[in-house]
mmCIF file of C-alpha atoms in Angstrom:
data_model
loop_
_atom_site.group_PDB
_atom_site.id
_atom_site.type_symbol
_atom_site.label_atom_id
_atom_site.label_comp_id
_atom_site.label_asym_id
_atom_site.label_seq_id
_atom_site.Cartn_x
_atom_site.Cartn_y
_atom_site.Cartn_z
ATOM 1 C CA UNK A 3 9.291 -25.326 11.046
ATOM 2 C CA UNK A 4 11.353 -27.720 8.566
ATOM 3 C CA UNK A 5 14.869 -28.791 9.529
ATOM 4 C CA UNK A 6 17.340 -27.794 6.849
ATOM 5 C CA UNK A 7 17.909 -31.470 6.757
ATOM 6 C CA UNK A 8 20.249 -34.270 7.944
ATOM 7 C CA UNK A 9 23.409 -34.507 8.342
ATOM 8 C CA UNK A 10 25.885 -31.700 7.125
ATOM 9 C CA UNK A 11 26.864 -30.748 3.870
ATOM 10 C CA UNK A 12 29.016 -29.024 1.998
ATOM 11 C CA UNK A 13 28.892 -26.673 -0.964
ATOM 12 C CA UNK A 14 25.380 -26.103 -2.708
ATOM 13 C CA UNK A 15 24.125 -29.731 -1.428
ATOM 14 C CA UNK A 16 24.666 -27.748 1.544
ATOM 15 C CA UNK A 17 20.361 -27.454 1.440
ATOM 16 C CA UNK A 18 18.234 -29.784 2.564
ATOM 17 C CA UNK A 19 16.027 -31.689 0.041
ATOM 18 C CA UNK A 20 12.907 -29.593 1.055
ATOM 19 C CA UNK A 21 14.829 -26.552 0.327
ATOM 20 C CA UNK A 22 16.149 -27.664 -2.973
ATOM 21 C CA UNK A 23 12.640 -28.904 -4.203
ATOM 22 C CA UNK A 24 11.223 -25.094 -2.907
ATOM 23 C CA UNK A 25 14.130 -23.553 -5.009
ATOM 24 C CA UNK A 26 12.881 -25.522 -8.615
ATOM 25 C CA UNK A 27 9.490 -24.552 -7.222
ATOM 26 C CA UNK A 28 10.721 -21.098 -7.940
ATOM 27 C CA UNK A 29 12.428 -21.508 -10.773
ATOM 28 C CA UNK A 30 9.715 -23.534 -12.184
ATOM 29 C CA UNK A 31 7.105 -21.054 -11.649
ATOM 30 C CA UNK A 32 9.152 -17.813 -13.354
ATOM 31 C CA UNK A 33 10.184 -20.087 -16.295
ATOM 32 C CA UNK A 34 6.537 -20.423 -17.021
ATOM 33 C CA UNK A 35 5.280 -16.936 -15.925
ATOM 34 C CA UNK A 36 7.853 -15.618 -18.918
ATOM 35 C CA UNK A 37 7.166 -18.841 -21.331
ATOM 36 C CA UNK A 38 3.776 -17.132 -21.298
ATOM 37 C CA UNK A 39 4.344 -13.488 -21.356
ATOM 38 C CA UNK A 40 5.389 -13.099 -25.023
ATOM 39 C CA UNK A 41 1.829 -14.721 -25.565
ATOM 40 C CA UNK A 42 0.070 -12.656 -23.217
ATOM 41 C CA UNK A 43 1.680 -9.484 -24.711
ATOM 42 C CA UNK A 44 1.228 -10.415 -28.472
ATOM 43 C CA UNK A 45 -2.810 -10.881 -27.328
ATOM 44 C CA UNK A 46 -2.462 -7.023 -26.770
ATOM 45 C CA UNK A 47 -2.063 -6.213 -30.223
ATOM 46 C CA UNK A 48 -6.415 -7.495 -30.755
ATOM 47 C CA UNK A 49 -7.321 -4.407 -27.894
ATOM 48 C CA UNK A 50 -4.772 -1.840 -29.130
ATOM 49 C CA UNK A 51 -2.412 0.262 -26.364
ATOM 50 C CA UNK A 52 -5.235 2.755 -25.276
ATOM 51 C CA UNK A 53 -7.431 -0.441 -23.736
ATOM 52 C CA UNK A 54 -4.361 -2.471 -22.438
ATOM 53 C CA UNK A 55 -3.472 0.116 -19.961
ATOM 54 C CA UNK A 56 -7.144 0.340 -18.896
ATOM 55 C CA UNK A 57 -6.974 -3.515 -19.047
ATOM 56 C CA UNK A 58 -3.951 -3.547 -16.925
ATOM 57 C CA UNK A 59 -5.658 -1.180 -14.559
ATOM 58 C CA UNK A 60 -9.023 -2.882 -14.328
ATOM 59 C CA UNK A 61 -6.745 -6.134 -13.404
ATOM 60 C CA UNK A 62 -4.575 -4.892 -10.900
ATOM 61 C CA UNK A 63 -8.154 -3.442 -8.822
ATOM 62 C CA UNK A 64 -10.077 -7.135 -9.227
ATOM 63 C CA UNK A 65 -6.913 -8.863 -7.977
ATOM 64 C CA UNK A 66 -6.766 -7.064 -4.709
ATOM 65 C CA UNK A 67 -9.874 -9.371 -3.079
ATOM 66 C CA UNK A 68 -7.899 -12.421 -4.329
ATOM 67 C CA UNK A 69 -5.128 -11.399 -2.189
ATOM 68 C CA UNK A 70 -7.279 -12.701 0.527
ATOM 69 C CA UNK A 71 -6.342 -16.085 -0.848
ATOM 70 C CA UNK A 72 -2.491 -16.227 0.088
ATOM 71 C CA UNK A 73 -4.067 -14.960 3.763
ATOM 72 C CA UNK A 74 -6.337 -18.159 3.810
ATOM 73 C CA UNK A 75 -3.825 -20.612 2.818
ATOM 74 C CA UNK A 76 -1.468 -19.398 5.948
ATOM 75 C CA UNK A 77 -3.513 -20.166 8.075
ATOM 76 C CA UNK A 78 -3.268 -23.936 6.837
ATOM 77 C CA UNK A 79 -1.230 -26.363 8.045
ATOM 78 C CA UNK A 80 2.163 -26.643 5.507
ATOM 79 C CA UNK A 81 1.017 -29.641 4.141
ATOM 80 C CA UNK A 82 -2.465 -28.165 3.422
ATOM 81 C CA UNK A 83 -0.911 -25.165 1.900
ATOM 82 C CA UNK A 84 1.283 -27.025 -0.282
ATOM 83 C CA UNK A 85 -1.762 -29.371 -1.667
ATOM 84 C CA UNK A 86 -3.992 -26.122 -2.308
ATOM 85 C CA UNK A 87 -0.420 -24.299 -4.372
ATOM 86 C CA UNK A 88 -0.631 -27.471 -6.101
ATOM 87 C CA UNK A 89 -3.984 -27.454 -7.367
ATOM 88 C CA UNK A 90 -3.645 -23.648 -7.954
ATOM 89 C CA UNK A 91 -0.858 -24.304 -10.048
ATOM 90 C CA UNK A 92 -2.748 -27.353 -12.079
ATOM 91 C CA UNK A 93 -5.719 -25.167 -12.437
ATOM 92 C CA UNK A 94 -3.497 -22.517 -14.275
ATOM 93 C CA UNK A 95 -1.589 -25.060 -16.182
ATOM 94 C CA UNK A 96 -5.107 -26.245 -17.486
ATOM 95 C CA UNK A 97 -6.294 -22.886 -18.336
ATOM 96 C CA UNK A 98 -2.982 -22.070 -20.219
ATOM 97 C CA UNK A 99 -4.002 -25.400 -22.330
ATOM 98 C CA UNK A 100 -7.746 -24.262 -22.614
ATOM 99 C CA UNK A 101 -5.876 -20.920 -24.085
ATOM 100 C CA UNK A 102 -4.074 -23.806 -26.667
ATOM 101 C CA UNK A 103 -7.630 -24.317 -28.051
ATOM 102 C CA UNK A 104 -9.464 -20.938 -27.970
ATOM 103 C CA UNK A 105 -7.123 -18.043 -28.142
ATOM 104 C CA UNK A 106 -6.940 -16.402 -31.585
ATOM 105 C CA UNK A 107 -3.682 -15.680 -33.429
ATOM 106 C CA UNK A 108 -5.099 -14.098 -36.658
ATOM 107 C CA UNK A 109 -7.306 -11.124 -35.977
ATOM 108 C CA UNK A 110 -10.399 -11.656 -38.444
ATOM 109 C CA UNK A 111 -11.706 -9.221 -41.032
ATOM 110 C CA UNK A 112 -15.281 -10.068 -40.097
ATOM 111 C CA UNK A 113 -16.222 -7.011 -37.661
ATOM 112 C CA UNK A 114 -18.556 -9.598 -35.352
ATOM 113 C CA UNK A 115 -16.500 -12.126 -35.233
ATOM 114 C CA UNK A 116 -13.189 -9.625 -34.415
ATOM 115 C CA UNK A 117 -15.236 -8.484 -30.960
ATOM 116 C CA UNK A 118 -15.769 -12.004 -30.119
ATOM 117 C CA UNK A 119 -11.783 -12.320 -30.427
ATOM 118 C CA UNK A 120 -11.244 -9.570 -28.774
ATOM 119 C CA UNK A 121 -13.750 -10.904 -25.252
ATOM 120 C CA UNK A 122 -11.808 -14.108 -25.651
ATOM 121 C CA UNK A 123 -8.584 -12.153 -25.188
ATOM 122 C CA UNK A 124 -9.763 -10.038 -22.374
ATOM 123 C CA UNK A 125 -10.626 -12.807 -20.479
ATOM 124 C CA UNK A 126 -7.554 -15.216 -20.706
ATOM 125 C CA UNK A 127 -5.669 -11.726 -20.190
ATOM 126 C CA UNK A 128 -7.220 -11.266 -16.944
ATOM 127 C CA UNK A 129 -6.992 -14.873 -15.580
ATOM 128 C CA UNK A 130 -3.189 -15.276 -16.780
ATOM 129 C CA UNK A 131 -2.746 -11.539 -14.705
ATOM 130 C CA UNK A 132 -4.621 -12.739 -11.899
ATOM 131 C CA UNK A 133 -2.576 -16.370 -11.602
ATOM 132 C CA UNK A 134 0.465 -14.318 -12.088
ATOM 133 C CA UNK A 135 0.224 -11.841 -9.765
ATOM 134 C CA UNK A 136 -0.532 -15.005 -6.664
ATOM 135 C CA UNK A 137 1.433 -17.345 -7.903
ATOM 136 C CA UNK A 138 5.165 -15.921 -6.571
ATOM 137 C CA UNK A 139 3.307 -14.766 -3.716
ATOM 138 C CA UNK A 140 1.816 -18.157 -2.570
ATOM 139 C CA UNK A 141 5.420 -19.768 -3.137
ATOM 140 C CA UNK A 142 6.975 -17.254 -0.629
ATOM 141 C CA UNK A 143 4.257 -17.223 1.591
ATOM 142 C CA UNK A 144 4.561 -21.462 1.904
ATOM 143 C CA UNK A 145 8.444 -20.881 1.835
ATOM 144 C CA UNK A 146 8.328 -18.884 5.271
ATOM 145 C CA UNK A 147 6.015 -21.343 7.035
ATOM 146 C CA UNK A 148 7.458 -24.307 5.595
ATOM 147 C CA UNK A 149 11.255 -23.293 6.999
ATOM 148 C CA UNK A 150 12.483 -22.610 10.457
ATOM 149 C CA UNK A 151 13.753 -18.546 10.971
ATOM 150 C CA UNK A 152 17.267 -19.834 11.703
ATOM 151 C CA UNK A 153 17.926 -21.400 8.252
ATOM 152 C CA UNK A 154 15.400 -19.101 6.861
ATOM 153 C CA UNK A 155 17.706 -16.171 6.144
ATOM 154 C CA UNK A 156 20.108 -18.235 3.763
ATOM 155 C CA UNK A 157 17.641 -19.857 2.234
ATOM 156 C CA UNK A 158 15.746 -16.289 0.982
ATOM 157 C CA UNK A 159 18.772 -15.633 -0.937
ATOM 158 C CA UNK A 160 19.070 -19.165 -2.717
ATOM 159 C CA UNK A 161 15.082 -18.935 -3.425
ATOM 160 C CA UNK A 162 15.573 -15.408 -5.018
ATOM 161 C CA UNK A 163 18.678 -16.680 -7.191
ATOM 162 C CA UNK A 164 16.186 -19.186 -7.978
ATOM 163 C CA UNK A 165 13.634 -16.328 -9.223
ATOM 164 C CA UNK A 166 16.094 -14.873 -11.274
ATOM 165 C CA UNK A 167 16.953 -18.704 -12.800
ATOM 166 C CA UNK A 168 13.761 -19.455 -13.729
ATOM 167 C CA UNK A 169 13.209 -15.383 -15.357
ATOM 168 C CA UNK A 170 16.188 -16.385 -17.390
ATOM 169 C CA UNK A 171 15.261 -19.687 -18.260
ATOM 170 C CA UNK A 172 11.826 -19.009 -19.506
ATOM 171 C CA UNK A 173 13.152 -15.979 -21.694
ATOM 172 C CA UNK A 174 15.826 -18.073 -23.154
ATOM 173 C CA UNK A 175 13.662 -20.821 -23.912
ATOM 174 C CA UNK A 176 10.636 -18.504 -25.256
ATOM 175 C CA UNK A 177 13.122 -16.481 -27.220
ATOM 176 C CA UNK A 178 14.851 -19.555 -28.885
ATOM 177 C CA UNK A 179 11.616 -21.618 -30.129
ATOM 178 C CA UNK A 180 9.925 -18.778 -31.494
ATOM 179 C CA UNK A 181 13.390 -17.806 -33.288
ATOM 180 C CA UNK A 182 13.536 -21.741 -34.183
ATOM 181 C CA UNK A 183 10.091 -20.648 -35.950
ATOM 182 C CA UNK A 184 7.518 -22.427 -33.754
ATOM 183 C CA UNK A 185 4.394 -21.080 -33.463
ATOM 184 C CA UNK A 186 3.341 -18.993 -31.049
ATOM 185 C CA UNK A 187 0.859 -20.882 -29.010
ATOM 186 C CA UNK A 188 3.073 -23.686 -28.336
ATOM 187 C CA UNK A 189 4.660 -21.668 -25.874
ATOM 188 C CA UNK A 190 1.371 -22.271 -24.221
ATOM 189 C CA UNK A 191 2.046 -26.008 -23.687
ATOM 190 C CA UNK A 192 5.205 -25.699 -22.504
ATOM 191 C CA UNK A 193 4.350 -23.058 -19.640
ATOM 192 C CA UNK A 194 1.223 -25.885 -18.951
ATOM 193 C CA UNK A 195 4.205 -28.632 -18.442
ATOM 194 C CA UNK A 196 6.301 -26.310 -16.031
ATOM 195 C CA UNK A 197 3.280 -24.902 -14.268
ATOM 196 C CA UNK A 198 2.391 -29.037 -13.614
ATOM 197 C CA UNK A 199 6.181 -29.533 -12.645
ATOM 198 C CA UNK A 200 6.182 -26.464 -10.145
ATOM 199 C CA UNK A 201 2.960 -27.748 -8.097
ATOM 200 C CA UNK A 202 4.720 -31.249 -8.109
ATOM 201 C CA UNK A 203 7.535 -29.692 -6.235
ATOM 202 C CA UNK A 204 5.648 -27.757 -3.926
ATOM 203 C CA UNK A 205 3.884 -30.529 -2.684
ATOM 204 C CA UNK A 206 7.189 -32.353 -2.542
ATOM 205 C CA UNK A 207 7.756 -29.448 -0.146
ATOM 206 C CA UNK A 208 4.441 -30.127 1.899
ATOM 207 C CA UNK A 209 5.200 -33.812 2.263
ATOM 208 C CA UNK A 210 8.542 -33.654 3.468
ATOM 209 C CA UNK A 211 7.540 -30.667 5.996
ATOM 210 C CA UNK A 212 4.757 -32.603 7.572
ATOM 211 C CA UNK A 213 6.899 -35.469 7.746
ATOM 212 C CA UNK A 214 9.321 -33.876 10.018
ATOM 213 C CA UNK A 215 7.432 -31.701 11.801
ATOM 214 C CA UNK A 216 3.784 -34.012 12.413
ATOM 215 C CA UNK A 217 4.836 -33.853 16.586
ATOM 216 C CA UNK A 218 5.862 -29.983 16.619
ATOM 217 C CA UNK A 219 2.536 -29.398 14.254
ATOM 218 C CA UNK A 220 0.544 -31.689 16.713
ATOM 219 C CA UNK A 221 1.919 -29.376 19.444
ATOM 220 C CA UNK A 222 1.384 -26.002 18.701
ATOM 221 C CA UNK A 223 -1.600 -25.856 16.509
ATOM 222 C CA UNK A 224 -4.055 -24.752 18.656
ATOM 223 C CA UNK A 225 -2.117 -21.431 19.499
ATOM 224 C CA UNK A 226 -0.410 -20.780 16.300
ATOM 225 C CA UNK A 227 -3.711 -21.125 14.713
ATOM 226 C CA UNK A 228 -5.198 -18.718 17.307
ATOM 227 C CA UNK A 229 -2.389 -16.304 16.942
ATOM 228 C CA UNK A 230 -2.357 -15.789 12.984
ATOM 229 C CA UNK A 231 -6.055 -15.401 13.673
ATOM 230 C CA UNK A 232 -5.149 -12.575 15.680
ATOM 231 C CA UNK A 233 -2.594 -11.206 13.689
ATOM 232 C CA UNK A 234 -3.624 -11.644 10.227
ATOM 233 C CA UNK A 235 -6.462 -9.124 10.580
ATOM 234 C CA UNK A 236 -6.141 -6.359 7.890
ATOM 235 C CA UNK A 237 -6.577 -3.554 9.720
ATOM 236 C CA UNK A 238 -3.857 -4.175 12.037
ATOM 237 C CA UNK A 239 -1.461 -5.143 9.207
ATOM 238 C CA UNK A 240 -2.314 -1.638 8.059
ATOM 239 C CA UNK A 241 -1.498 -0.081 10.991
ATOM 240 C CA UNK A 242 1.769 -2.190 11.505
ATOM 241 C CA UNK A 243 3.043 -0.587 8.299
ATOM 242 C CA UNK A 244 1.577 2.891 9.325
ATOM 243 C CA UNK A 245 3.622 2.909 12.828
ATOM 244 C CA UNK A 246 6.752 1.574 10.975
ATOM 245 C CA UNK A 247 9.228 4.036 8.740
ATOM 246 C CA UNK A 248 10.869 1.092 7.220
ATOM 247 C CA UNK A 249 7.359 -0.645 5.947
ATOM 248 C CA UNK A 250 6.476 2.586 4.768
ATOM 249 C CA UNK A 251 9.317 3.259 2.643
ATOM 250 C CA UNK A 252 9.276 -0.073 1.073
ATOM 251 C CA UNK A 253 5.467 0.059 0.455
ATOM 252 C CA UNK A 254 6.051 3.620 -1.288
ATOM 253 C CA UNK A 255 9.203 2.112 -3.038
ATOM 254 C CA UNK A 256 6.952 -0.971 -4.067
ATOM 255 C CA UNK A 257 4.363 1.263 -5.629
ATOM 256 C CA UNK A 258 6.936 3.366 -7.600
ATOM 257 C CA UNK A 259 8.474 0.564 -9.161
ATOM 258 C CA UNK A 260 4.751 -1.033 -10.074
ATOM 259 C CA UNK A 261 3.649 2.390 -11.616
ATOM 260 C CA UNK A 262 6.874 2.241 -13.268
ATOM 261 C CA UNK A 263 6.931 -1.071 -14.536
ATOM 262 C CA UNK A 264 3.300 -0.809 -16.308
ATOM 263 C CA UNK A 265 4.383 2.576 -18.204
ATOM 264 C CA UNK A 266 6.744 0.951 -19.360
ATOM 265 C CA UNK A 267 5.042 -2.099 -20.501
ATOM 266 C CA UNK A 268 2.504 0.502 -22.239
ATOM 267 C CA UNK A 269 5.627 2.357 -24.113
ATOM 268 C CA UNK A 270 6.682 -1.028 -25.064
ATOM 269 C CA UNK A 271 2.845 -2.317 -26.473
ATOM 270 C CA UNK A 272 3.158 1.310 -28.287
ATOM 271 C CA UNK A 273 6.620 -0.057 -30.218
ATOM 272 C CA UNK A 274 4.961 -3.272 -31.051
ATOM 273 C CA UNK A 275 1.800 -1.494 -32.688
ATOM 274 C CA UNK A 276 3.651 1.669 -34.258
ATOM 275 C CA UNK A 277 6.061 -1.674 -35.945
ATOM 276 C CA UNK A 278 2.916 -3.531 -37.042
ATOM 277 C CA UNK A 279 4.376 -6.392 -36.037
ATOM 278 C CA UNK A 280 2.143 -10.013 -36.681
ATOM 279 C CA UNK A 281 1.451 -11.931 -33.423
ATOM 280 C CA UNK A 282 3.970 -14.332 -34.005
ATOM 281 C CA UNK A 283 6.587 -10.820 -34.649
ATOM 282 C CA UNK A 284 5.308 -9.097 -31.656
ATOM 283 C CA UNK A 285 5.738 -12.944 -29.531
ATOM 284 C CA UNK A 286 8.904 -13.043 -30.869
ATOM 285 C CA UNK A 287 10.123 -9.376 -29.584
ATOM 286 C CA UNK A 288 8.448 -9.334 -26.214
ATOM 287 C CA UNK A 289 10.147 -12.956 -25.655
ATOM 288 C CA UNK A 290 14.222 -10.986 -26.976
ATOM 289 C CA UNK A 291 13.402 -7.751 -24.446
ATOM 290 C CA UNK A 292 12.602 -10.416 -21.537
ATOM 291 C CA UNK A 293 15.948 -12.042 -22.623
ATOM 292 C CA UNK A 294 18.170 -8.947 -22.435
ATOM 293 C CA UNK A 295 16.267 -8.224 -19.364
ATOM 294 C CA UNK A 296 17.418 -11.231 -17.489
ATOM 295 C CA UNK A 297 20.619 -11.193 -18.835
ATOM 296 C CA UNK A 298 20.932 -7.518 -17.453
ATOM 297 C CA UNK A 299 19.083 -8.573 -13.782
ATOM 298 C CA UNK A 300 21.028 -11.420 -12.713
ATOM 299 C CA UNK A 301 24.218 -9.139 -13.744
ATOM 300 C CA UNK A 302 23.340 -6.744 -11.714
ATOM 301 C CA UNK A 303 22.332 -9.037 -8.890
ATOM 302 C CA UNK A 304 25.911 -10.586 -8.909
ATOM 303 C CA UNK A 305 27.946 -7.349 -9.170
ATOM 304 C CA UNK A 306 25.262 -5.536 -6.653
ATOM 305 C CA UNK A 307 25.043 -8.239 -4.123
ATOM 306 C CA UNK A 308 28.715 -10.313 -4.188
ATOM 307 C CA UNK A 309 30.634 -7.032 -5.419
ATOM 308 C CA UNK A 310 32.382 -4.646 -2.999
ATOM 309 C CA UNK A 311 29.647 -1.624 -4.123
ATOM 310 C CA UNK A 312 26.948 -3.270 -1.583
ATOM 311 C CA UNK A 313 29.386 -4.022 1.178
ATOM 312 C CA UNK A 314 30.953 -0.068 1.126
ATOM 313 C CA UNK A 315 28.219 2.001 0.821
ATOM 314 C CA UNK A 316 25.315 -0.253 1.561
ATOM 315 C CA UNK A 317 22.057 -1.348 0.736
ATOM 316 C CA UNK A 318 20.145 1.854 0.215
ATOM 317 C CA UNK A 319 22.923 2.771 -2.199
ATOM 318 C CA UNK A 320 21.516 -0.380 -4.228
ATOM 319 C CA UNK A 321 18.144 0.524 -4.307
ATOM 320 C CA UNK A 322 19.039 4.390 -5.443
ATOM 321 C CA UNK A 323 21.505 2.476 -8.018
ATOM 322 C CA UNK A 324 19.103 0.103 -9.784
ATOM 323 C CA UNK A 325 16.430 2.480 -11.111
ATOM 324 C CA UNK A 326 19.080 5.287 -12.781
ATOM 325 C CA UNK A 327 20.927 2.367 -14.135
ATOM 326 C CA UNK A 328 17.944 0.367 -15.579
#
């Protein structure tokens, strides 16, 4: 829908503004999603590694109805879309601060006062999940609408390099204030102050869409309305991924890597608690394992995708590659 700008231009200003302003949307986002993980993952160490995996489990079933919530805000207009991500992103920056004040970082000896700790935890636990789980999703859900399918291509790959930026960014930053010595929970403030950045962005992103596409918008409402109603139903999304190989493959491919990704995170919660780490110890490790973890993605993404391994035998070869080597 959004021209990739005026005027050409070379190199990376090659992007239009809207584009660039959707990329730090992206990076944005991840550096706070992993400026709040080490947090999120120290909080573990109140329920102990039997009841984070239910945890986990419990969260990943009561965020499937707010999936429904990425479908609603599609059907908006882009500048609509980009004021609701906006708000959705200020609401989770204010809960992160609400987490300033009430999370605890000392478990208590007082037996009462240890389950009340513990309620607290599973609570801001399962918001933080839930807000992390939509957020990338809402960005790349207002990133297709918000960008015509002839620049859209190019762009995907700048707004994943941005993913992998912002992964990077948050690690480093998490890993180098908590091994400066701050405490913990600051990490909290500064994941509030991206989280308010990234919604600024994104409606940086509405306002210049609507601005260049108010006549086009004006135009086709009526049946591009009518035709996501038509085409957004669940059931036939289902069935468009039932009739198509391809879909299928990547759905099944999806779920292996998600089943993958949470035993590990278990095995990892099971280091933490077999160490004894403190919170501020455990922080501290979760924040130098999503360091090295960066470090080792957006190596792989540049031998992977610019190296000659891609090009010669192909994607699939990628995909088989990335789970043996990781």
């Amino acid at each position: 829908m959004v021209p990739t700008g005026t005027g050409e231009k070379q190199g990376i200003f090659a992007f239009s503004t809207s584009s660039q302003e959707m990329a730090l949307g992206f990076v944005l986002s991840l550096t706070a999603n992993y400026l709040l993980m080490p947090i999120r993952d120290a909080q573990l160490l109140f329920l102990g590694k039997n009841h984070a995996s239910k945890l986990l489990v419990a969260t990943s079933i009561v965020a499937i109805p707010f999936s429904s919530l990425t479908t609603y805000l599609v059907k908006a207009t882009v500048e609509k879309t980009a004021e609701s991500i906006l708000w959705f992103y200020r609401a989770y920056a204010i809960t992160a601060l609400f987490a300033y004040l009430l999370l605890p970082f000392t478990p208590s000896d007082i037996p009462n006062y240890f389950m009340m700790q513990c309620a607290v935890v599973v609570v801001f636990f399962v918001i933080f999940e839930l807000f992390k789980l939509l957020a990338i999703s809402l960005l790349w859900s207002l990133s297709t609408d918000a960008f015509n399918k002839d620049n859209l291509g190019r762009l995907l790959s700048l707004f994943g390099l941005s993913c992998t930026a912002g992964q990077t960014m948050g690690s480093l930053i998490s890993w180098y204030l908590l091994d400066y010595g701050i405490a913990v929970q600051n990490l909290l403030l500064f994941g509030a102050l991206s989280l308010e950045l990234c919604g600024y962005f994104v409606r940086k992103v509405g306002m210049h869409a609507e601005a260049k596409t108010v006549t086009e918008s004006s135009n086709k409402h009526n049946s591009q309305s009518q035709t996501r109603k038509q085409n957004k139903i669940f059931s036939q999304r289902l069935k468009t991924i039932y009739d198509d190989d391809y879909l299928r493959l990547i759905v099944v491919y999806t779920l292996c890597y998600t089943i993958t990704m949470n035993l590990i995170y278990v095995d990892r919660l099971s280091i933490v608690q077999e160490a004894e780490f403190s919170v501020q110890e455990a922080a501290s490790f979760s924040a130098s394992v999503n360091l090295a973890s960066a470090v080792i993605t957006i190596t792989l993404q540049i031998i992977l995708s610019t190296g000659s391994l891609v090009k010669y035998f192909g994607v699939a070869f990628g995909l088989y590659a990335l789970p043996i080597i990781t």
